[in-house]
CSV table of C-alpha atoms in Angstrom, one decimal:
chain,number,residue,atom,x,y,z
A,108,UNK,CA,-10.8,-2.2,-105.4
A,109,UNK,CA,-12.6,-3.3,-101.9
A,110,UNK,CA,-9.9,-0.3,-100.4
A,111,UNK,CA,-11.0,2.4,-102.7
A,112,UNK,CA,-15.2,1.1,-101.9
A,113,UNK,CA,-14.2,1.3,-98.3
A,114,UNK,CA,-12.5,4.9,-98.7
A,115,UNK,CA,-15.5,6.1,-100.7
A,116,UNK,CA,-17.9,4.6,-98.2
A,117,UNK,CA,-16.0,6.2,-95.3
A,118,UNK,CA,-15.9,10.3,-98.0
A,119,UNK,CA,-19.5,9.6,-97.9
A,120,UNK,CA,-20.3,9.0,-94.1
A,121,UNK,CA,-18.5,12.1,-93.6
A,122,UNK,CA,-20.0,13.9,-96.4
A,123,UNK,CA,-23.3,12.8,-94.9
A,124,UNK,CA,-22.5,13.9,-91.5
A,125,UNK,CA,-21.1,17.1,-91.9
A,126,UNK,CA,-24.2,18.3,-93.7
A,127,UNK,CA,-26.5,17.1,-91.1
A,128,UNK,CA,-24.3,19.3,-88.5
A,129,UNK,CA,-24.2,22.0,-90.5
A,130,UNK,CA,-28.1,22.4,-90.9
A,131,UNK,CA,-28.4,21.4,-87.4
A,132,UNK,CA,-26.3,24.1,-86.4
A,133,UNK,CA,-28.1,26.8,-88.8
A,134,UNK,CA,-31.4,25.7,-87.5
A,135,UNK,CA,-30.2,26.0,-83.6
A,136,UNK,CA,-29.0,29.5,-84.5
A,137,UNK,CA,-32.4,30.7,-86.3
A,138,UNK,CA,-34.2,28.7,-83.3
A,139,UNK,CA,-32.7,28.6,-79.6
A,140,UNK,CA,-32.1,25.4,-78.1
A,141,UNK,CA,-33.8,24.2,-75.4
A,142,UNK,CA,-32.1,25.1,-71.8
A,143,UNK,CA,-31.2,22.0,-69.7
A,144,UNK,CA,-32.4,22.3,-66.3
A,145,UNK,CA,-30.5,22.7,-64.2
A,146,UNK,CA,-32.7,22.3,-60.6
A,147,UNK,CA,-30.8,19.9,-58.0
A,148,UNK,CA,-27.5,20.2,-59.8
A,149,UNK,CA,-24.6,20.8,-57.7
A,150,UNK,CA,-22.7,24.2,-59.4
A,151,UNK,CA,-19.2,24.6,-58.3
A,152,UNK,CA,-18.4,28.7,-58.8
A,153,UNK,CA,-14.8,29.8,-58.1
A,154,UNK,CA,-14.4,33.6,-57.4
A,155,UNK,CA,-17.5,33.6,-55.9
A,156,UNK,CA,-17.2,36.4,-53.4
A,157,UNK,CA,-18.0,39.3,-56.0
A,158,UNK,CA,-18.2,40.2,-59.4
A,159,UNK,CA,-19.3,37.9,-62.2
A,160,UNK,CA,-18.8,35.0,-60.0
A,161,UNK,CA,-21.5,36.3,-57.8
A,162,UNK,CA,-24.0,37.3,-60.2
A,163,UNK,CA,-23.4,34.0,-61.6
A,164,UNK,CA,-24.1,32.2,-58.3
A,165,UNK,CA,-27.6,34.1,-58.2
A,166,UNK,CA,-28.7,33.2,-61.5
A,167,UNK,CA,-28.1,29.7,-60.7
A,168,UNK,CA,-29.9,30.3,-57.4
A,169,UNK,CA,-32.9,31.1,-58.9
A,170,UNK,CA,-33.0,28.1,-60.6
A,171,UNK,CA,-32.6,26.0,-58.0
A,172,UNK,CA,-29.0,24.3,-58.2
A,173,UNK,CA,-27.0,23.3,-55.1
A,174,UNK,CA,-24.5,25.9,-54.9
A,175,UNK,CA,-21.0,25.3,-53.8
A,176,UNK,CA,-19.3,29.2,-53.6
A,177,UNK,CA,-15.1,29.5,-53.3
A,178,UNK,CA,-13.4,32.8,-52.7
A,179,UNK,CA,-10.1,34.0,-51.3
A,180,UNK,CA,-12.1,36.5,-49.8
A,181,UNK,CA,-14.5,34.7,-46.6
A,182,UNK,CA,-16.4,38.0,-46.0
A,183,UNK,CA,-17.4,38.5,-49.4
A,184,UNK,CA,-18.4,34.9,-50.4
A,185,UNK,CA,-20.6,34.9,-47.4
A,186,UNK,CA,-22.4,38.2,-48.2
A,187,UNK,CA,-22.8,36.0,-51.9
A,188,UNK,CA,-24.0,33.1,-49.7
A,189,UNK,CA,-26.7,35.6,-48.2
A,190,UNK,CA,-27.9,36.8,-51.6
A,191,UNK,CA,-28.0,33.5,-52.8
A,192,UNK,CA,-30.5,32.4,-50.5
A,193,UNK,CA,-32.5,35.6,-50.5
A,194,UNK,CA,-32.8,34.6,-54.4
A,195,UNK,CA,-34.5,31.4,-53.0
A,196,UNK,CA,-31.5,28.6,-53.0
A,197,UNK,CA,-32.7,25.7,-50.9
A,198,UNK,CA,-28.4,24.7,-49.9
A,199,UNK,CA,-25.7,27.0,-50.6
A,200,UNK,CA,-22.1,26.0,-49.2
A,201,UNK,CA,-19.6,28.6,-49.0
A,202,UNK,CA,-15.8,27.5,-48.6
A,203,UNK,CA,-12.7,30.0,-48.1
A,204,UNK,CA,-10.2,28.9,-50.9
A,205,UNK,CA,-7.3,30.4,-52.7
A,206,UNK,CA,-7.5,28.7,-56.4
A,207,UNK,CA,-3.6,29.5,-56.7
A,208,UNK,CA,-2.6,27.2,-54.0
A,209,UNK,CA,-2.9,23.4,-55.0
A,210,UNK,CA,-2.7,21.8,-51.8
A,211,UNK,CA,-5.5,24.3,-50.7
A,212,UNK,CA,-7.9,23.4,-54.2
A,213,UNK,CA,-7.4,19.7,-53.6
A,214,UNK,CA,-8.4,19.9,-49.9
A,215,UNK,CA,-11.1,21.9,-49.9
A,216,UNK,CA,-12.1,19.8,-52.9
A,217,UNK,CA,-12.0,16.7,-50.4
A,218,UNK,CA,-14.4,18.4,-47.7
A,219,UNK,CA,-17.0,19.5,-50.4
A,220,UNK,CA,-17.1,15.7,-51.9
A,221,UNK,CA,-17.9,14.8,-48.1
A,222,UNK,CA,-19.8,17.3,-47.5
A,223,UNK,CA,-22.2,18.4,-50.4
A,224,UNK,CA,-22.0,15.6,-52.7
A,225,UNK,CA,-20.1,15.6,-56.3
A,226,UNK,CA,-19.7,18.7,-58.3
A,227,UNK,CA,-21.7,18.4,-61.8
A,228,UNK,CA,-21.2,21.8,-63.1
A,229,UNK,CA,-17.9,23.6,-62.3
A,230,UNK,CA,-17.3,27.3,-63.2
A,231,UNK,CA,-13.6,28.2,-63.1
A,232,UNK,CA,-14.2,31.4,-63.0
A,233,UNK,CA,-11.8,33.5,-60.7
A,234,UNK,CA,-8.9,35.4,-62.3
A,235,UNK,CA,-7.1,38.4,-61.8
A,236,UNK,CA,-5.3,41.3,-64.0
A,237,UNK,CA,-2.0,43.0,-63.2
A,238,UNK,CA,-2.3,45.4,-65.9
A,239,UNK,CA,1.2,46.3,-66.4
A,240,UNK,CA,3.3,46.1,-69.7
A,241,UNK,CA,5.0,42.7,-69.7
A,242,UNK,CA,8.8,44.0,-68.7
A,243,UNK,CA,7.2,46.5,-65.9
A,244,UNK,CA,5.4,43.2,-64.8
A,245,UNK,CA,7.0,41.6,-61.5
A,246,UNK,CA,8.0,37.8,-61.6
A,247,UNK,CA,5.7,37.3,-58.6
A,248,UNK,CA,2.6,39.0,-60.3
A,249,UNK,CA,3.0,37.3,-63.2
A,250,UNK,CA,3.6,33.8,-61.4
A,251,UNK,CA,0.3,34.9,-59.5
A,252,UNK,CA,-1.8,35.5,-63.0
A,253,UNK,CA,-0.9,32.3,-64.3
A,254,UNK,CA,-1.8,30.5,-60.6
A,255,UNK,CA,-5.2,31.8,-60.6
A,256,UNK,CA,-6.1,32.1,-64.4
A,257,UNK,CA,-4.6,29.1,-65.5
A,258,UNK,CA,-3.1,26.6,-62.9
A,259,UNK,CA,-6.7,26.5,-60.7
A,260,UNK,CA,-8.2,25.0,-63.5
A,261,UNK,CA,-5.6,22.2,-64.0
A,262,UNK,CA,-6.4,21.0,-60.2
A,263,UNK,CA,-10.1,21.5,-60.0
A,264,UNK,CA,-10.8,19.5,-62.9
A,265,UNK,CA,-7.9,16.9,-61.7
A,266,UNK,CA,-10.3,17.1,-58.5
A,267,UNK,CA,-13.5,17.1,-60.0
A,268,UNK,CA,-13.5,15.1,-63.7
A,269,UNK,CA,-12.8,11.8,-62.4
A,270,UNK,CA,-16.8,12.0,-61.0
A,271,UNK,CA,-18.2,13.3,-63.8
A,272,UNK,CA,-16.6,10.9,-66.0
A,273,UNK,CA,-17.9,7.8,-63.6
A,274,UNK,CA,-21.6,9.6,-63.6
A,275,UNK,CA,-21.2,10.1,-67.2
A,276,UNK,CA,-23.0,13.7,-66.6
A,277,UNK,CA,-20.8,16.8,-65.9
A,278,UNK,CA,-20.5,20.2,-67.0
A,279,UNK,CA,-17.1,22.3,-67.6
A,280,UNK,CA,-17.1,25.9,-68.0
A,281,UNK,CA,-13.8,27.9,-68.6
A,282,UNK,CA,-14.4,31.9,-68.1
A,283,UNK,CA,-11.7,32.8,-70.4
A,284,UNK,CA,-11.6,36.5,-71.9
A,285,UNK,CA,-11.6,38.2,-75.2
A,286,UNK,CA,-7.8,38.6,-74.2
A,287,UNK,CA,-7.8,35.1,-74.6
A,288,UNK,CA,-8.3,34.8,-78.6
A,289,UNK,CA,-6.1,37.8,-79.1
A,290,UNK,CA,-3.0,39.7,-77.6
A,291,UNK,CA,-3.4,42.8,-76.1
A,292,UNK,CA,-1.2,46.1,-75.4
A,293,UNK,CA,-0.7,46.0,-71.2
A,294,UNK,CA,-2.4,42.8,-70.8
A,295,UNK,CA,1.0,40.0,-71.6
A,296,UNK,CA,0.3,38.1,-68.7
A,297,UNK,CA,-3.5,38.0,-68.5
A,298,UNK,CA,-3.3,37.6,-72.1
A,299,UNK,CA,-1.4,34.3,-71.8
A,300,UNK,CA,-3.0,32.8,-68.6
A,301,UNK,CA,-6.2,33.1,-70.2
A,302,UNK,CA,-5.0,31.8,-73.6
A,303,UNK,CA,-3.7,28.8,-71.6
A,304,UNK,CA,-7.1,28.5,-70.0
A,305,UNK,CA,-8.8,28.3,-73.1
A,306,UNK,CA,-6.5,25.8,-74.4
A,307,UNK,CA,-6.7,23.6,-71.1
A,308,UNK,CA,-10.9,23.7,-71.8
A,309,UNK,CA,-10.6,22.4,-75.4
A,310,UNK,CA,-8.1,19.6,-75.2
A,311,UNK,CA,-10.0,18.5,-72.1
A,312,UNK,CA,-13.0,18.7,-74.4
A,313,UNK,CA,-11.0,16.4,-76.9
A,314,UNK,CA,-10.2,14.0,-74.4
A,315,UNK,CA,-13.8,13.1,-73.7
A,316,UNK,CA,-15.2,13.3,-77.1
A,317,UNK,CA,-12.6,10.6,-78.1
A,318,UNK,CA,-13.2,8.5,-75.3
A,319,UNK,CA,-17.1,8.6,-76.8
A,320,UNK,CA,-17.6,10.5,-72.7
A,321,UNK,CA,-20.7,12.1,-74.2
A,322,UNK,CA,-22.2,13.3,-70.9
A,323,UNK,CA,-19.5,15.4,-70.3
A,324,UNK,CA,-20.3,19.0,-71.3
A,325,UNK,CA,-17.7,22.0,-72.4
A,326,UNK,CA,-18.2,25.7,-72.5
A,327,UNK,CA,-15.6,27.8,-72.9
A,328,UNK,CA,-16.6,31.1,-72.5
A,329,UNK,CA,-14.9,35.0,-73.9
A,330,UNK,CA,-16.1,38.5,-73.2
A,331,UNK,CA,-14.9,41.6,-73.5
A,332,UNK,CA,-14.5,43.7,-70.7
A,333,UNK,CA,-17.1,43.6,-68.1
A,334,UNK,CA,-18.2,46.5,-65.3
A,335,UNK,CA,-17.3,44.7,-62.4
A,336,UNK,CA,-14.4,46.8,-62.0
A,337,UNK,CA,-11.4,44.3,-62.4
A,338,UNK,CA,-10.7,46.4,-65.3
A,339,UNK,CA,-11.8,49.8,-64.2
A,340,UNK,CA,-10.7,52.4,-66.0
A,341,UNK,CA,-10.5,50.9,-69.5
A,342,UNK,CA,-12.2,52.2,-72.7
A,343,UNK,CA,-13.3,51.4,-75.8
A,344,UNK,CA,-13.4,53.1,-79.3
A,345,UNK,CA,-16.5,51.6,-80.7
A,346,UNK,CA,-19.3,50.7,-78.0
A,347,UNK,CA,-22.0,50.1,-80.7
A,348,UNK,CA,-19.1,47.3,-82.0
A,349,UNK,CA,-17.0,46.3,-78.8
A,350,UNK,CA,-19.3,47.5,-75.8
A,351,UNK,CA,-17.9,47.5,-71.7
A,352,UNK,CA,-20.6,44.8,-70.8
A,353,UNK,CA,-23.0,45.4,-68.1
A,354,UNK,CA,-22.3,43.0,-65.8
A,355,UNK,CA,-26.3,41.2,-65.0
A,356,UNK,CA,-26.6,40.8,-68.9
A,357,UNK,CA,-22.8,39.3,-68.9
A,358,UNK,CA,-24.1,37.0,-66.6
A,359,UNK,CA,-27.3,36.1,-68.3
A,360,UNK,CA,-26.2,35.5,-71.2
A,361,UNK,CA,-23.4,33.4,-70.1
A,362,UNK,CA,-25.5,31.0,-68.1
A,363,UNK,CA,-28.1,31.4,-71.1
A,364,UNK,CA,-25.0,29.4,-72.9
A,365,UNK,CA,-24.2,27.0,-70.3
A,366,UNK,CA,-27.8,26.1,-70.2
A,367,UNK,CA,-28.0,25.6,-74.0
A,368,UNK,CA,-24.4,23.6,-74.0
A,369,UNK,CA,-23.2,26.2,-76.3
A,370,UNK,CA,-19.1,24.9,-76.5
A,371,UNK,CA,-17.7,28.8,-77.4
A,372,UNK,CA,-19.8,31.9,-76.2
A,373,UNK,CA,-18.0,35.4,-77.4
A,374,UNK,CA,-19.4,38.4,-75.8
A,375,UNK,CA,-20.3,40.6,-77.6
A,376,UNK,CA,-20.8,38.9,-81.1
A,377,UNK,CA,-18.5,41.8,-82.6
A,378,UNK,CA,-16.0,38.7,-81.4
A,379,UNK,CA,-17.1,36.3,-84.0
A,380,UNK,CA,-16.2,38.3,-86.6
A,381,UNK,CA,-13.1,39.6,-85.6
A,382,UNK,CA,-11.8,36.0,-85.0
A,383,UNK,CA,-12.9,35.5,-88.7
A,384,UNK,CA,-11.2,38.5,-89.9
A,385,UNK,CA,-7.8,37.6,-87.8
A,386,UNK,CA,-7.6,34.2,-89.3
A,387,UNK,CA,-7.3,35.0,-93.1
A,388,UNK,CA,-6.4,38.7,-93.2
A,389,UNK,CA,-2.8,40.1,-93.6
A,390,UNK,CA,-1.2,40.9,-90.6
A,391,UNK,CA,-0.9,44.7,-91.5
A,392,UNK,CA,-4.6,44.7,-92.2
A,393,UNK,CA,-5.7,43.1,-88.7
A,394,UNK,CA,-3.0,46.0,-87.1
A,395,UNK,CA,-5.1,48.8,-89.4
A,396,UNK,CA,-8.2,47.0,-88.1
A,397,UNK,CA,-7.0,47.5,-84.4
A,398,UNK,CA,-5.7,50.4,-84.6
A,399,UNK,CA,-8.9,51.9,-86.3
A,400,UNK,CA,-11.0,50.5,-83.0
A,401,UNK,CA,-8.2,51.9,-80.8
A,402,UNK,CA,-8.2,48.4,-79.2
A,403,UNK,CA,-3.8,48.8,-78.7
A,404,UNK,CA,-5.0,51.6,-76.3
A,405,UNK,CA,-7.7,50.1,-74.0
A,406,UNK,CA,-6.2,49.4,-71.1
A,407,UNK,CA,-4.1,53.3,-70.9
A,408,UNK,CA,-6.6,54.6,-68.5
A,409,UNK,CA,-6.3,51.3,-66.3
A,410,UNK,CA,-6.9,51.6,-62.5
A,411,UNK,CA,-5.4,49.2,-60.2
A,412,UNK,CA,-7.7,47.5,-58.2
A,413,UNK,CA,-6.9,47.3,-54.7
A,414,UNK,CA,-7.7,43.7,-53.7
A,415,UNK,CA,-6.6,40.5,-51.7
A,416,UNK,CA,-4.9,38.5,-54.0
């Protein structure tokens, strides 16, 4: 008797609490949440030296965060360093690091704690894209996707997490891709990388939640393509449905989500539905479904980026 009052008592709790998150979460989607700020915070942004990882740096510029900018690339991570503090940052540190090289993340990691401070936000945000069917695909590039996409991540939050969990106040974002919810024709490696990235982000996620680390944030975050021309030359079908993102609203939005703790952000919100779609439908329907959006032939007009790895 006392076990089946116990198991009823515990039904109810979680009854009780899953309708409280429910409305909570319908009234946070008819009413924004309130963005943390985010003044004073030191913001960690890897792939810094162009693209989204440089309109990302500026957005946090303006709102005065303590930037710390990694890039491969030294001369364009300090022409971000510039803009940064035309926007008005107060201290902006720019470090030359290549994500795919452990012993490079970890030491670089060292000289920031020394020299800036501990990270509270960190942005894994450099990748790159071979863009070659997966038996075309050198060992080498592949190995190099899954350093920068995927393997960066696992040593700057083995650099970074132990300080956020003593502060109990940290923030992890993962970019991931919409190539990381679904495969992709020409994109095997990226594809996979970015699914592993994604993965990474939520069990990390799971770890702190069941060690009750609630000041530890998550945001794992998957657009579509974006103008910044890592994927120049791609198309879509159906811009009103599946758009080639501009890259200032990418970024935006995305820090828009950071700000409001959002856990997923899917760009555009076409995504949402699709993932809902993919997980019930028949496999032949989702293939109609892709087919129809042309989304199997995206990446045929692919250009090659020429770029320092």
């Amino acid at each position: 008797m006392s076990f089946n009052l116990q198991s009823s008592k515990k039904l109810f709790i979680f009854l009780g609490k899953s309708l409280f998150t429910l409305l909570e979460a319908m009234i946070f989607a008819l009413l924004p949440k309130q963005q943390k700020n985010v003044a004073g915070e030191i913001v960690l942004i890897t792939g810094s030296g162009s693209g989204l990882g440089r309109l990302l740096a500026l957005q946090f510029a303006r709102r005065g965060s303590v930037l710390v900018l990694w890039d491969v690339n030294k001369e364009g991570n300090e022409e971000t360093c510039k803009m940064a503090q035309e926007a008005g940052v107060t201290r902006v540190h720019a470090y030359t690091c290549d994500c795919s090289q452990k012993e490079e993340v970890y030491r670089v990691a060292d000289q920031v704690k020394k020299e800036v401070g501990d990270v509270s936000i960190l942005i894994n945000n450099a990748g790159i894209v071979t863009g070659k069917n997966f038996l075309d695909c050198p060992d080498e590039l592949m190995e190099k996707s899954f350093d920068v996409n995927f393997k960066a991540h696992l040593w700057t939050y083995k650099a970074f997490l132990p300080a956020m969990i003593a502060n109990d106040h940290g923030h992890l974002v993962c970019i991931s891709s919409s190539a990381g919810l679904v495969g992709v024709n020409g994109l095997a490696d990226y594809c996979a990388s970015k699914f592993a990235a994604f993965g990474l982000a939520e069990s990390v996620f799971v770890e702190t939640f069941v060690q009750n680390q609630k000041g530890i944030k998550t945001t794992i975050v998957c657009p579509f393509f974006i103008k910044t021309g890592m994927f120049e030359g791609c198309t879509t079908a159906c811009p009103s449905l599946l758009p080639i993102l501009e890259p200032e609203y990418a970024a935006e939005k995305i820090v828009e989500a950071i700000l409001q703790e959002k856990m997923y952000f899917y760009m555009p919100k076409f995504l949402y539905f699709m993932m809902f779609l993919k997980s019930f439908l028949p496999l032949k329907t989702v293939l109609l479904i892709g087919d129809y959006l042309d989304i199997f032939h995206a990446m045929d007009g692919f250009l090659e980026r020429k770029k320092k790895l």
